[in-house]
Amino acid sequence: MEELQIAFVGSPPPSGEEICASDINFDRTLPGLHQYLGTDFVDVGGRTFLEPGSETHMYAFYRKDVVLVPGHSLPLIPYDPLESDLLQKINKEKKSLIFLPGYQDHASLEDFVGCIGTTADLVAICIPDSSENAPIRAMFIGRQRIRITKATRDSSYPLVCYGKILPEASFDREMASHPLGWGLIPRSWSRFGRDPLPTRLNTHSCNELAKIS
């Protein structure tokens, strides 16, 4: 069997040594600042917390392939005037927004029912002057998971979703050390998907299990 050869450019990295602060030659705060969007943002940050189990409704935003996770930031540039109007409405009314999961196509509003979205707060926005040929730029922070129970839309675009706030996932040592490990965590806690439906055994299967026992 041929041995895999790894070639290093320059001197090979030290083996078994910790990385020191002096080894990092870039500003570690830059990635989270999203300065590629510009530095003329207006801070409008807020923290909206809703009681788990409570039902609410908010404006909603959907974009294919975009999934916002609670606790993470999302830079956003609108694609069309309707999205621009929505961002300005959110900014003016100081309301939260639901980001719907974009991991699959949705042919109708009913397809959103049962999905798990994320409530988000607008924390910074830049609205250019009318004379500028530039789009609105916004920054959102994901807050809580919400299970969608109803989705509606009106003629002025706003997609409004109704749903129930889900409890925050807490991964403790007892769960991590359980023989089944992370298999105990519902699918909706580990990713944006529907929990599997319970399977009901038919009469034949029940009889077979009774014979085995």
mmCIF file with all atom_site columns, C-alpha atoms in Angstrom:
data_model
loop_
_atom_site.group_PDB
_atom_site.id
_atom_site.type_symbol
_atom_site.label_atom_id
_atom_site.label_alt_id
_atom_site.label_comp_id
_atom_site.label_asym_id
_atom_site.label_entity_id
_atom_site.label_seq_id
_atom_site.pdbx_PDB_ins_code
_atom_site.Cartn_x
_atom_site.Cartn_y
_atom_site.Cartn_z
_atom_site.occupancy
_atom_site.B_iso_or_equiv
_atom_site.pdbx_formal_charge
_atom_site.auth_seq_id
_atom_site.auth_comp_id
_atom_site.auth_asym_id
_atom_site.auth_atom_id
_atom_site.pdbx_PDB_model_num
ATOM 1   C CA . MET A 1 1   ? 0.000   0.000   0.000  1.00 0.00 ? 1   MET A CA 1
ATOM 2   C CA . GLU A 1 2   ? 1.402   3.360   -0.966 1.00 0.00 ? 2   GLU A CA 1
ATOM 3   C CA . GLU A 1 3   ? 2.127   5.717   1.886  1.00 0.00 ? 3   GLU A CA 1
ATOM 4   C CA . LEU A 1 4   ? 0.370   9.078   1.797  1.00 0.00 ? 4   LEU A CA 1
ATOM 5   C CA . GLN A 1 5   ? 2.906   11.866  1.499  1.00 0.00 ? 5   GLN A CA 1
ATOM 6   C CA . ILE A 1 6   ? 2.017   15.327  2.808  1.00 0.00 ? 6   ILE A CA 1
ATOM 7   C CA . ALA A 1 7   ? 4.002   18.244  1.473  1.00 0.00 ? 7   ALA A CA 1
ATOM 8   C CA . PHE A 1 8   ? 4.271   21.488  3.414  1.00 0.00 ? 8   PHE A CA 1
ATOM 9   C CA . VAL A 1 9   ? 5.044   24.866  1.901  1.00 0.00 ? 9   VAL A CA 1
ATOM 10  C CA . GLY A 1 10  ? 7.966   26.285  3.858  1.00 0.00 ? 10  GLY A CA 1
ATOM 11  C CA . SER A 1 11  ? 8.748   24.794  7.238  1.00 0.00 ? 11  SER A CA 1
ATOM 12  C CA . PRO A 1 12  ? 6.358   22.135  8.563  1.00 0.00 ? 12  PRO A CA 1
ATOM 13  C CA . PRO A 1 13  ? 4.047   23.190  11.391 1.00 0.00 ? 13  PRO A CA 1
ATOM 14  C CA . PRO A 1 14  ? 5.208   22.300  14.888 1.00 0.00 ? 14  PRO A CA 1
ATOM 15  C CA . SER A 1 15  ? 3.708   19.085  16.205 1.00 0.00 ? 15  SER A CA 1
ATOM 16  C CA . GLY A 1 16  ? 2.011   18.956  19.589 1.00 0.00 ? 16  GLY A CA 1
ATOM 17  C CA . GLU A 1 17  ? 2.470   22.645  20.386 1.00 0.00 ? 17  GLU A CA 1
ATOM 18  C CA . GLU A 1 18  ? -0.293  25.025  21.376 1.00 0.00 ? 18  GLU A CA 1
ATOM 19  C CA . ILE A 1 19  ? -1.035  28.070  19.240 1.00 0.00 ? 19  ILE A CA 1
ATOM 20  C CA . CYS A 1 20  ? 0.027   31.253  20.984 1.00 0.00 ? 20  CYS A CA 1
ATOM 21  C CA . ALA A 1 21  ? -1.656  34.628  20.613 1.00 0.00 ? 21  ALA A CA 1
ATOM 22  C CA . SER A 1 22  ? 1.461   35.896  18.842 1.00 0.00 ? 22  SER A CA 1
ATOM 23  C CA . ASP A 1 23  ? 0.937   33.268  16.123 1.00 0.00 ? 23  ASP A CA 1
ATOM 24  C CA . ILE A 1 24  ? -2.363  34.876  15.059 1.00 0.00 ? 24  ILE A CA 1
ATOM 25  C CA . ASN A 1 25  ? -1.580  37.670  12.628 1.00 0.00 ? 25  ASN A CA 1
ATOM 26  C CA . PHE A 1 26  ? -5.129  38.839  11.855 1.00 0.00 ? 26  PHE A CA 1
ATOM 27  C CA . ASP A 1 27  ? -7.847  40.654  13.756 1.00 0.00 ? 27  ASP A CA 1
ATOM 28  C CA . ARG A 1 28  ? -10.120 37.943  15.145 1.00 0.00 ? 28  ARG A CA 1
ATOM 29  C CA . THR A 1 29  ? -12.983 40.405  15.627 1.00 0.00 ? 29  THR A CA 1
ATOM 30  C CA . LEU A 1 30  ? -13.264 41.306  11.939 1.00 0.00 ? 30  LEU A CA 1
ATOM 31  C CA . PRO A 1 31  ? -15.286 38.291  10.678 1.00 0.00 ? 31  PRO A CA 1
ATOM 32  C CA . GLY A 1 32  ? -18.112 39.011  13.100 1.00 0.00 ? 32  GLY A CA 1
ATOM 33  C CA . LEU A 1 33  ? -18.240 42.712  12.251 1.00 0.00 ? 33  LEU A CA 1
ATOM 34  C CA . HIS A 1 34  ? -19.236 42.104  8.617  1.00 0.00 ? 34  HIS A CA 1
ATOM 35  C CA . GLN A 1 35  ? -17.380 45.240  7.543  1.00 0.00 ? 35  GLN A CA 1
ATOM 36  C CA . TYR A 1 36  ? -17.607 44.161  3.924  1.00 0.00 ? 36  TYR A CA 1
ATOM 37  C CA . LEU A 1 37  ? -21.137 45.604  4.138  1.00 0.00 ? 37  LEU A CA 1
ATOM 38  C CA . GLY A 1 38  ? -19.766 49.025  5.060  1.00 0.00 ? 38  GLY A CA 1
ATOM 39  C CA . THR A 1 39  ? -19.194 50.894  8.305  1.00 0.00 ? 39  THR A CA 1
ATOM 40  C CA . ASP A 1 40  ? -22.083 53.378  8.152  1.00 0.00 ? 40  ASP A CA 1
ATOM 41  C CA . PHE A 1 41  ? -24.604 51.244  10.022 1.00 0.00 ? 41  PHE A CA 1
ATOM 42  C CA . VAL A 1 42  ? -27.008 52.657  12.598 1.00 0.00 ? 42  VAL A CA 1
ATOM 43  C CA . ASP A 1 43  ? -27.230 50.530  15.734 1.00 0.00 ? 43  ASP A CA 1
ATOM 44  C CA . VAL A 1 44  ? -30.882 49.722  16.465 1.00 0.00 ? 44  VAL A CA 1
ATOM 45  C CA . GLY A 1 45  ? -30.215 46.632  18.541 1.00 0.00 ? 45  GLY A CA 1
ATOM 46  C CA . GLY A 1 46  ? -32.814 45.139  20.843 1.00 0.00 ? 46  GLY A CA 1
ATOM 47  C CA . ARG A 1 47  ? -33.433 41.877  22.658 1.00 0.00 ? 47  ARG A CA 1
ATOM 48  C CA . THR A 1 48  ? -36.857 40.329  22.276 1.00 0.00 ? 48  THR A CA 1
ATOM 49  C CA . PHE A 1 49  ? -37.542 37.299  24.454 1.00 0.00 ? 49  PHE A CA 1
ATOM 50  C CA . LEU A 1 50  ? -40.827 35.414  24.273 1.00 0.00 ? 50  LEU A CA 1
ATOM 51  C CA . GLU A 1 51  ? -41.944 32.829  26.810 1.00 0.00 ? 51  GLU A CA 1
ATOM 52  C CA . PRO A 1 52  ? -41.474 29.255  25.531 1.00 0.00 ? 52  PRO A CA 1
ATOM 53  C CA . GLY A 1 53  ? -44.862 27.749  24.725 1.00 0.00 ? 53  GLY A CA 1
ATOM 54  C CA . SER A 1 54  ? -46.432 31.112  23.958 1.00 0.00 ? 54  SER A CA 1
ATOM 55  C CA . GLU A 1 55  ? -48.098 31.728  20.616 1.00 0.00 ? 55  GLU A CA 1
ATOM 56  C CA . THR A 1 56  ? -47.300 34.760  18.496 1.00 0.00 ? 56  THR A CA 1
ATOM 57  C CA . HIS A 1 57  ? -47.301 36.078  14.947 1.00 0.00 ? 57  HIS A CA 1
ATOM 58  C CA . MET A 1 58  ? -44.745 38.198  13.108 1.00 0.00 ? 58  MET A CA 1
ATOM 59  C CA . TYR A 1 59  ? -43.691 39.279  9.666  1.00 0.00 ? 59  TYR A CA 1
ATOM 60  C CA . ALA A 1 60  ? -41.674 36.498  8.074  1.00 0.00 ? 60  ALA A CA 1
ATOM 61  C CA . PHE A 1 61  ? -38.811 36.350  5.597  1.00 0.00 ? 61  PHE A CA 1
ATOM 62  C CA . TYR A 1 62  ? -37.905 33.476  3.317  1.00 0.00 ? 62  TYR A CA 1
ATOM 63  C CA . ARG A 1 63  ? -34.940 33.093  1.027  1.00 0.00 ? 63  ARG A CA 1
ATOM 64  C CA . LYS A 1 64  ? -33.843 29.847  -0.546 1.00 0.00 ? 64  LYS A CA 1
ATOM 65  C CA . ASP A 1 65  ? -30.718 28.249  0.963  1.00 0.00 ? 65  ASP A CA 1
ATOM 66  C CA . VAL A 1 66  ? -30.666 30.681  3.911  1.00 0.00 ? 66  VAL A CA 1
ATOM 67  C CA . VAL A 1 67  ? -31.139 29.247  7.413  1.00 0.00 ? 67  VAL A CA 1
ATOM 68  C CA . LEU A 1 68  ? -30.675 31.406  10.510 1.00 0.00 ? 68  LEU A CA 1
ATOM 69  C CA . VAL A 1 69  ? -29.679 29.673  13.743 1.00 0.00 ? 69  VAL A CA 1
ATOM 70  C CA . PRO A 1 70  ? -30.443 31.206  17.172 1.00 0.00 ? 70  PRO A CA 1
ATOM 71  C CA . GLY A 1 71  ? -27.486 33.145  18.509 1.00 0.00 ? 71  GLY A CA 1
ATOM 72  C CA . HIS A 1 72  ? -25.942 33.749  15.088 1.00 0.00 ? 72  HIS A CA 1
ATOM 73  C CA . SER A 1 73  ? -25.872 36.924  13.013 1.00 0.00 ? 73  SER A CA 1
ATOM 74  C CA . LEU A 1 74  ? -27.124 37.280  9.458  1.00 0.00 ? 74  LEU A CA 1
ATOM 75  C CA . PRO A 1 75  ? -26.145 40.149  7.123  1.00 0.00 ? 75  PRO A CA 1
ATOM 76  C CA . LEU A 1 76  ? -28.923 40.837  4.652  1.00 0.00 ? 76  LEU A CA 1
ATOM 77  C CA . ILE A 1 77  ? -29.266 42.827  1.433  1.00 0.00 ? 77  ILE A CA 1
ATOM 78  C CA . PRO A 1 78  ? -32.772 42.880  -0.115 1.00 0.00 ? 78  PRO A CA 1
ATOM 79  C CA . TYR A 1 79  ? -33.246 41.459  -3.587 1.00 0.00 ? 79  TYR A CA 1
ATOM 80  C CA . ASP A 1 80  ? -36.244 43.565  -4.636 1.00 0.00 ? 80  ASP A CA 1
ATOM 81  C CA . PRO A 1 81  ? -38.404 46.571  -3.596 1.00 0.00 ? 81  PRO A CA 1
ATOM 82  C CA . LEU A 1 82  ? -40.787 44.350  -1.631 1.00 0.00 ? 82  LEU A CA 1
ATOM 83  C CA . GLU A 1 83  ? -37.968 43.076  0.570  1.00 0.00 ? 83  GLU A CA 1
ATOM 84  C CA . SER A 1 84  ? -36.668 46.643  0.956  1.00 0.00 ? 84  SER A CA 1
ATOM 85  C CA . ASP A 1 85  ? -40.107 47.790  2.089  1.00 0.00 ? 85  ASP A CA 1
ATOM 86  C CA . LEU A 1 86  ? -40.247 44.945  4.610  1.00 0.00 ? 86  LEU A CA 1
ATOM 87  C CA . LEU A 1 87  ? -36.876 45.892  6.121  1.00 0.00 ? 87  LEU A CA 1
ATOM 88  C CA . GLN A 1 88  ? -37.943 49.526  6.433  1.00 0.00 ? 88  GLN A CA 1
ATOM 89  C CA . LYS A 1 89  ? -41.224 48.429  8.045  1.00 0.00 ? 89  LYS A CA 1
ATOM 90  C CA . ILE A 1 90  ? -39.349 46.274  10.568 1.00 0.00 ? 90  ILE A CA 1
ATOM 91  C CA . ASN A 1 91  ? -37.002 49.160  11.345 1.00 0.00 ? 91  ASN A CA 1
ATOM 92  C CA . LYS A 1 92  ? -39.802 51.709  11.705 1.00 0.00 ? 92  LYS A CA 1
ATOM 93  C CA . GLU A 1 93  ? -42.101 49.563  13.826 1.00 0.00 ? 93  GLU A CA 1
ATOM 94  C CA . LYS A 1 94  ? -39.252 48.064  15.913 1.00 0.00 ? 94  LYS A CA 1
ATOM 95  C CA . LYS A 1 95  ? -40.577 44.552  15.485 1.00 0.00 ? 95  LYS A CA 1
ATOM 96  C CA . SER A 1 96  ? -38.965 41.141  15.346 1.00 0.00 ? 96  SER A CA 1
ATOM 97  C CA . LEU A 1 97  ? -38.967 39.008  12.220 1.00 0.00 ? 97  LEU A CA 1
ATOM 98  C CA . ILE A 1 98  ? -39.295 35.283  11.603 1.00 0.00 ? 98  ILE A CA 1
ATOM 99  C CA . PHE A 1 99  ? -36.694 33.777  9.289  1.00 0.00 ? 99  PHE A CA 1
ATOM 100 C CA . LEU A 1 100 ? -38.172 30.717  7.646  1.00 0.00 ? 100 LEU A CA 1
ATOM 101 C CA . PRO A 1 101 ? -35.823 27.806  6.852  1.00 0.00 ? 101 PRO A CA 1
ATOM 102 C CA . GLY A 1 102 ? -34.587 27.947  3.268  1.00 0.00 ? 102 GLY A CA 1
ATOM 103 C CA . TYR A 1 103 ? -33.311 24.372  3.019  1.00 0.00 ? 103 TYR A CA 1
ATOM 104 C CA . GLN A 1 104 ? -36.106 23.346  0.652  1.00 0.00 ? 104 GLN A CA 1
ATOM 105 C CA . ASP A 1 105 ? -38.464 24.858  -1.891 1.00 0.00 ? 105 ASP A CA 1
ATOM 106 C CA . HIS A 1 106 ? -41.931 25.904  -0.808 1.00 0.00 ? 106 HIS A CA 1
ATOM 107 C CA . ALA A 1 107 ? -44.602 25.839  -3.487 1.00 0.00 ? 107 ALA A CA 1
ATOM 108 C CA . SER A 1 108 ? -47.380 27.208  -1.284 1.00 0.00 ? 108 SER A CA 1
ATOM 109 C CA . LEU A 1 109 ? -47.941 28.860  2.084  1.00 0.00 ? 109 LEU A CA 1
ATOM 110 C CA . GLU A 1 110 ? -49.166 25.549  3.507  1.00 0.00 ? 110 GLU A CA 1
ATOM 111 C CA . ASP A 1 111 ? -45.659 24.133  2.991  1.00 0.00 ? 111 ASP A CA 1
ATOM 112 C CA . PHE A 1 112 ? -44.382 26.379  5.787  1.00 0.00 ? 112 PHE A CA 1
ATOM 113 C CA . VAL A 1 113 ? -46.759 24.857  8.348  1.00 0.00 ? 113 VAL A CA 1
ATOM 114 C CA . GLY A 1 114 ? -44.825 22.555  10.667 1.00 0.00 ? 114 GLY A CA 1
ATOM 115 C CA . CYS A 1 115 ? -41.464 24.078  9.760  1.00 0.00 ? 115 CYS A CA 1
ATOM 116 C CA . ILE A 1 116 ? -39.197 25.467  12.447 1.00 0.00 ? 116 ILE A CA 1
ATOM 117 C CA . GLY A 1 117 ? -38.093 29.038  11.909 1.00 0.00 ? 117 GLY A CA 1
ATOM 118 C CA . THR A 1 118 ? -36.092 31.485  14.003 1.00 0.00 ? 118 THR A CA 1
ATOM 119 C CA . THR A 1 119 ? -37.228 34.772  15.473 1.00 0.00 ? 119 THR A CA 1
ATOM 120 C CA . ALA A 1 120 ? -34.698 37.527  14.866 1.00 0.00 ? 120 ALA A CA 1
ATOM 121 C CA . ASP A 1 121 ? -34.035 41.093  15.968 1.00 0.00 ? 121 ASP A CA 1
ATOM 122 C CA . LEU A 1 122 ? -32.804 43.817  13.660 1.00 0.00 ? 122 LEU A CA 1
ATOM 123 C CA . VAL A 1 123 ? -29.635 45.073  15.351 1.00 0.00 ? 123 VAL A CA 1
ATOM 124 C CA . ALA A 1 124 ? -28.186 47.381  12.687 1.00 0.00 ? 124 ALA A CA 1
ATOM 125 C CA . ILE A 1 125 ? -29.330 48.919  9.419  1.00 0.00 ? 125 ILE A CA 1
ATOM 126 C CA . CYS A 1 126 ? -28.068 51.299  6.763  1.00 0.00 ? 126 CYS A CA 1
ATOM 127 C CA . ILE A 1 127 ? -30.683 53.039  4.609  1.00 0.00 ? 127 ILE A CA 1
ATOM 128 C CA . PRO A 1 128 ? -29.017 55.035  1.801  1.00 0.00 ? 128 PRO A CA 1
ATOM 129 C CA . ASP A 1 129 ? -30.246 58.444  0.673  1.00 0.00 ? 129 ASP A CA 1
ATOM 130 C CA . SER A 1 130 ? -32.618 58.555  -2.271 1.00 0.00 ? 130 SER A CA 1
ATOM 131 C CA . SER A 1 131 ? -29.809 60.056  -4.348 1.00 0.00 ? 131 SER A CA 1
ATOM 132 C CA . GLU A 1 132 ? -27.558 57.053  -3.725 1.00 0.00 ? 132 GLU A CA 1
ATOM 133 C CA . ASN A 1 133 ? -27.699 54.063  -6.020 1.00 0.00 ? 133 ASN A CA 1
ATOM 134 C CA . ALA A 1 134 ? -27.199 51.542  -3.234 1.00 0.00 ? 134 ALA A CA 1
ATOM 135 C CA . PRO A 1 135 ? -29.339 48.898  -1.522 1.00 0.00 ? 135 PRO A CA 1
ATOM 136 C CA . ILE A 1 136 ? -30.413 48.787  2.090  1.00 0.00 ? 136 ILE A CA 1
ATOM 137 C CA . ARG A 1 137 ? -28.067 46.756  4.275  1.00 0.00 ? 137 ARG A CA 1
ATOM 138 C CA . ALA A 1 138 ? -29.224 45.127  7.479  1.00 0.00 ? 138 ALA A CA 1
ATOM 139 C CA . MET A 1 139 ? -27.958 42.889  10.250 1.00 0.00 ? 139 MET A CA 1
ATOM 140 C CA . PHE A 1 140 ? -30.137 40.445  12.181 1.00 0.00 ? 140 PHE A CA 1
ATOM 141 C CA . ILE A 1 141 ? -29.462 38.261  15.219 1.00 0.00 ? 141 ILE A CA 1
ATOM 142 C CA . GLY A 1 142 ? -31.297 34.964  15.609 1.00 0.00 ? 142 GLY A CA 1
ATOM 143 C CA . ARG A 1 143 ? -33.133 34.652  18.931 1.00 0.00 ? 143 ARG A CA 1
ATOM 144 C CA . GLN A 1 144 ? -35.568 31.749  19.437 1.00 0.00 ? 144 GLN A CA 1
ATOM 145 C CA . ARG A 1 145 ? -36.965 28.782  17.546 1.00 0.00 ? 145 ARG A CA 1
ATOM 146 C CA . ILE A 1 146 ? -40.612 28.891  16.527 1.00 0.00 ? 146 ILE A CA 1
ATOM 147 C CA . ARG A 1 147 ? -42.807 26.155  15.070 1.00 0.00 ? 147 ARG A CA 1
ATOM 148 C CA . ILE A 1 148 ? -44.991 27.572  12.306 1.00 0.00 ? 148 ILE A CA 1
ATOM 149 C CA . THR A 1 149 ? -48.717 26.822  12.587 1.00 0.00 ? 149 THR A CA 1
ATOM 150 C CA . LYS A 1 150 ? -50.104 29.182  9.941  1.00 0.00 ? 150 LYS A CA 1
ATOM 151 C CA . ALA A 1 151 ? -48.777 31.381  7.123  1.00 0.00 ? 151 ALA A CA 1
ATOM 152 C CA . THR A 1 152 ? -50.617 34.211  5.356  1.00 0.00 ? 152 THR A CA 1
ATOM 153 C CA . ARG A 1 153 ? -49.738 36.898  2.837  1.00 0.00 ? 153 ARG A CA 1
ATOM 154 C CA . ASP A 1 154 ? -51.390 40.125  1.726  1.00 0.00 ? 154 ASP A CA 1
ATOM 155 C CA . SER A 1 155 ? -51.124 42.234  -1.424 1.00 0.00 ? 155 SER A CA 1
ATOM 156 C CA . SER A 1 156 ? -48.367 44.478  -0.034 1.00 0.00 ? 156 SER A CA 1
ATOM 157 C CA . TYR A 1 157 ? -46.014 41.460  0.336  1.00 0.00 ? 157 TYR A CA 1
ATOM 158 C CA . PRO A 1 158 ? -45.751 41.039  4.092  1.00 0.00 ? 158 PRO A CA 1
ATOM 159 C CA . LEU A 1 159 ? -45.642 37.332  4.751  1.00 0.00 ? 159 LEU A CA 1
ATOM 160 C CA . VAL A 1 160 ? -47.056 36.839  8.245  1.00 0.00 ? 160 VAL A CA 1
ATOM 161 C CA . CYS A 1 161 ? -46.506 33.614  10.148 1.00 0.00 ? 161 CYS A CA 1
ATOM 162 C CA . TYR A 1 162 ? -48.172 32.344  13.301 1.00 0.00 ? 162 TYR A CA 1
ATOM 163 C CA . GLY A 1 163 ? -46.433 29.892  15.564 1.00 0.00 ? 163 GLY A CA 1
ATOM 164 C CA . LYS A 1 164 ? -45.439 28.595  18.981 1.00 0.00 ? 164 LYS A CA 1
ATOM 165 C CA . ILE A 1 165 ? -42.131 29.495  20.637 1.00 0.00 ? 165 ILE A CA 1
ATOM 166 C CA . LEU A 1 166 ? -40.075 26.374  21.364 1.00 0.00 ? 166 LEU A CA 1
ATOM 167 C CA . PRO A 1 167 ? -37.930 25.899  24.476 1.00 0.00 ? 167 PRO A CA 1
ATOM 168 C CA . GLU A 1 168 ? -34.221 26.449  24.169 1.00 0.00 ? 168 GLU A CA 1
ATOM 169 C CA . ALA A 1 169 ? -32.154 23.297  23.798 1.00 0.00 ? 169 ALA A CA 1
ATOM 170 C CA . SER A 1 170 ? -29.965 22.543  26.812 1.00 0.00 ? 170 SER A CA 1
ATOM 171 C CA . PHE A 1 171 ? -27.248 19.953  26.387 1.00 0.00 ? 171 PHE A CA 1
ATOM 172 C CA . ASP A 1 172 ? -26.108 18.827  29.830 1.00 0.00 ? 172 ASP A CA 1
ATOM 173 C CA . ARG A 1 173 ? -23.519 16.283  30.892 1.00 0.00 ? 173 ARG A CA 1
ATOM 174 C CA . GLU A 1 174 ? -26.121 13.696  31.862 1.00 0.00 ? 174 GLU A CA 1
ATOM 175 C CA . MET A 1 175 ? -27.518 13.663  28.335 1.00 0.00 ? 175 MET A CA 1
ATOM 176 C CA . ALA A 1 176 ? -24.053 13.649  26.765 1.00 0.00 ? 176 ALA A CA 1
ATOM 177 C CA . SER A 1 177 ? -22.971 10.655  28.865 1.00 0.00 ? 177 SER A CA 1
ATOM 178 C CA . HIS A 1 178 ? -26.170 8.665   28.240 1.00 0.00 ? 178 HIS A CA 1
ATOM 179 C CA . PRO A 1 179 ? -25.593 5.356   26.385 1.00 0.00 ? 179 PRO A CA 1
ATOM 180 C CA . LEU A 1 180 ? -27.716 6.635   23.506 1.00 0.00 ? 180 LEU A CA 1
ATOM 181 C CA . GLY A 1 181 ? -25.735 9.872   23.406 1.00 0.00 ? 181 GLY A CA 1
ATOM 182 C CA . TRP A 1 182 ? -27.097 12.677  21.280 1.00 0.00 ? 182 TRP A CA 1
ATOM 183 C CA . GLY A 1 183 ? -29.721 10.365  19.823 1.00 0.00 ? 183 GLY A CA 1
ATOM 184 C CA . LEU A 1 184 ? -32.045 11.543  22.596 1.00 0.00 ? 184 LEU A CA 1
ATOM 185 C CA . ILE A 1 185 ? -32.184 15.041  21.135 1.00 0.00 ? 185 ILE A CA 1
ATOM 186 C CA . PRO A 1 186 ? -35.228 15.675  18.920 1.00 0.00 ? 186 PRO A CA 1
ATOM 187 C CA . ARG A 1 187 ? -34.389 16.337  15.300 1.00 0.00 ? 187 ARG A CA 1
ATOM 188 C CA . SER A 1 188 ? -35.790 19.835  15.497 1.00 0.00 ? 188 SER A CA 1
ATOM 189 C CA . TRP A 1 189 ? -33.230 20.690  18.205 1.00 0.00 ? 189 TRP A CA 1
ATOM 190 C CA . SER A 1 190 ? -30.237 19.688  16.148 1.00 0.00 ? 190 SER A CA 1
ATOM 191 C CA . ARG A 1 191 ? -31.343 21.009  12.782 1.00 0.00 ? 191 ARG A CA 1
ATOM 192 C CA . PHE A 1 192 ? -34.196 22.765  11.066 1.00 0.00 ? 192 PHE A CA 1
ATOM 193 C CA . GLY A 1 193 ? -36.484 19.908  10.212 1.00 0.00 ? 193 GLY A CA 1
ATOM 194 C CA . ARG A 1 194 ? -39.679 18.289  11.301 1.00 0.00 ? 194 ARG A CA 1
ATOM 195 C CA . ASP A 1 195 ? -39.658 15.789  14.121 1.00 0.00 ? 195 ASP A CA 1
ATOM 196 C CA . PRO A 1 196 ? -40.303 12.261  12.820 1.00 0.00 ? 196 PRO A CA 1
ATOM 197 C CA . LEU A 1 197 ? -43.928 11.160  13.062 1.00 0.00 ? 197 LEU A CA 1
ATOM 198 C CA . PRO A 1 198 ? -44.632 8.364   15.568 1.00 0.00 ? 198 PRO A CA 1
ATOM 199 C CA . THR A 1 199 ? -44.935 4.972   13.891 1.00 0.00 ? 199 THR A CA 1
ATOM 200 C CA . ARG A 1 200 ? -47.877 2.782   14.797 1.00 0.00 ? 200 ARG A CA 1
ATOM 201 C CA . LEU A 1 201 ? -47.378 -0.979  14.735 1.00 0.00 ? 201 LEU A CA 1
ATOM 202 C CA . ASN A 1 202 ? -49.948 -3.017  12.840 1.00 0.00 ? 202 ASN A CA 1
ATOM 203 C CA . THR A 1 203 ? -51.717 -6.039  14.325 1.00 0.00 ? 203 THR A CA 1
ATOM 204 C CA . HIS A 1 204 ? -49.353 -8.543  12.685 1.00 0.00 ? 204 HIS A CA 1
ATOM 205 C CA . SER A 1 205 ? -46.268 -6.803  14.127 1.00 0.00 ? 205 SER A CA 1
ATOM 206 C CA . CYS A 1 206 ? -47.804 -6.703  17.605 1.00 0.00 ? 206 CYS A CA 1
ATOM 207 C CA . ASN A 1 207 ? -48.528 -10.438 17.460 1.00 0.00 ? 207 ASN A CA 1
ATOM 208 C CA . GLU A 1 208 ? -44.967 -11.181 16.373 1.00 0.00 ? 208 GLU A CA 1
ATOM 209 C CA . LEU A 1 209 ? -43.573 -9.101  19.255 1.00 0.00 ? 209 LEU A CA 1
ATOM 210 C CA . ALA A 1 210 ? -45.856 -10.931 21.692 1.00 0.00 ? 210 ALA A CA 1
ATOM 211 C CA . LYS A 1 211 ? -44.485 -14.296 20.503 1.00 0.00 ? 211 LYS A CA 1
ATOM 212 C CA . ILE A 1 212 ? -40.886 -13.137 20.968 1.00 0.00 ? 212 ILE A CA 1
ATOM 213 C CA . SER A 1 213 ? -41.531 -11.870 24.480 1.00 0.00 ? 213 SER A CA 1
#
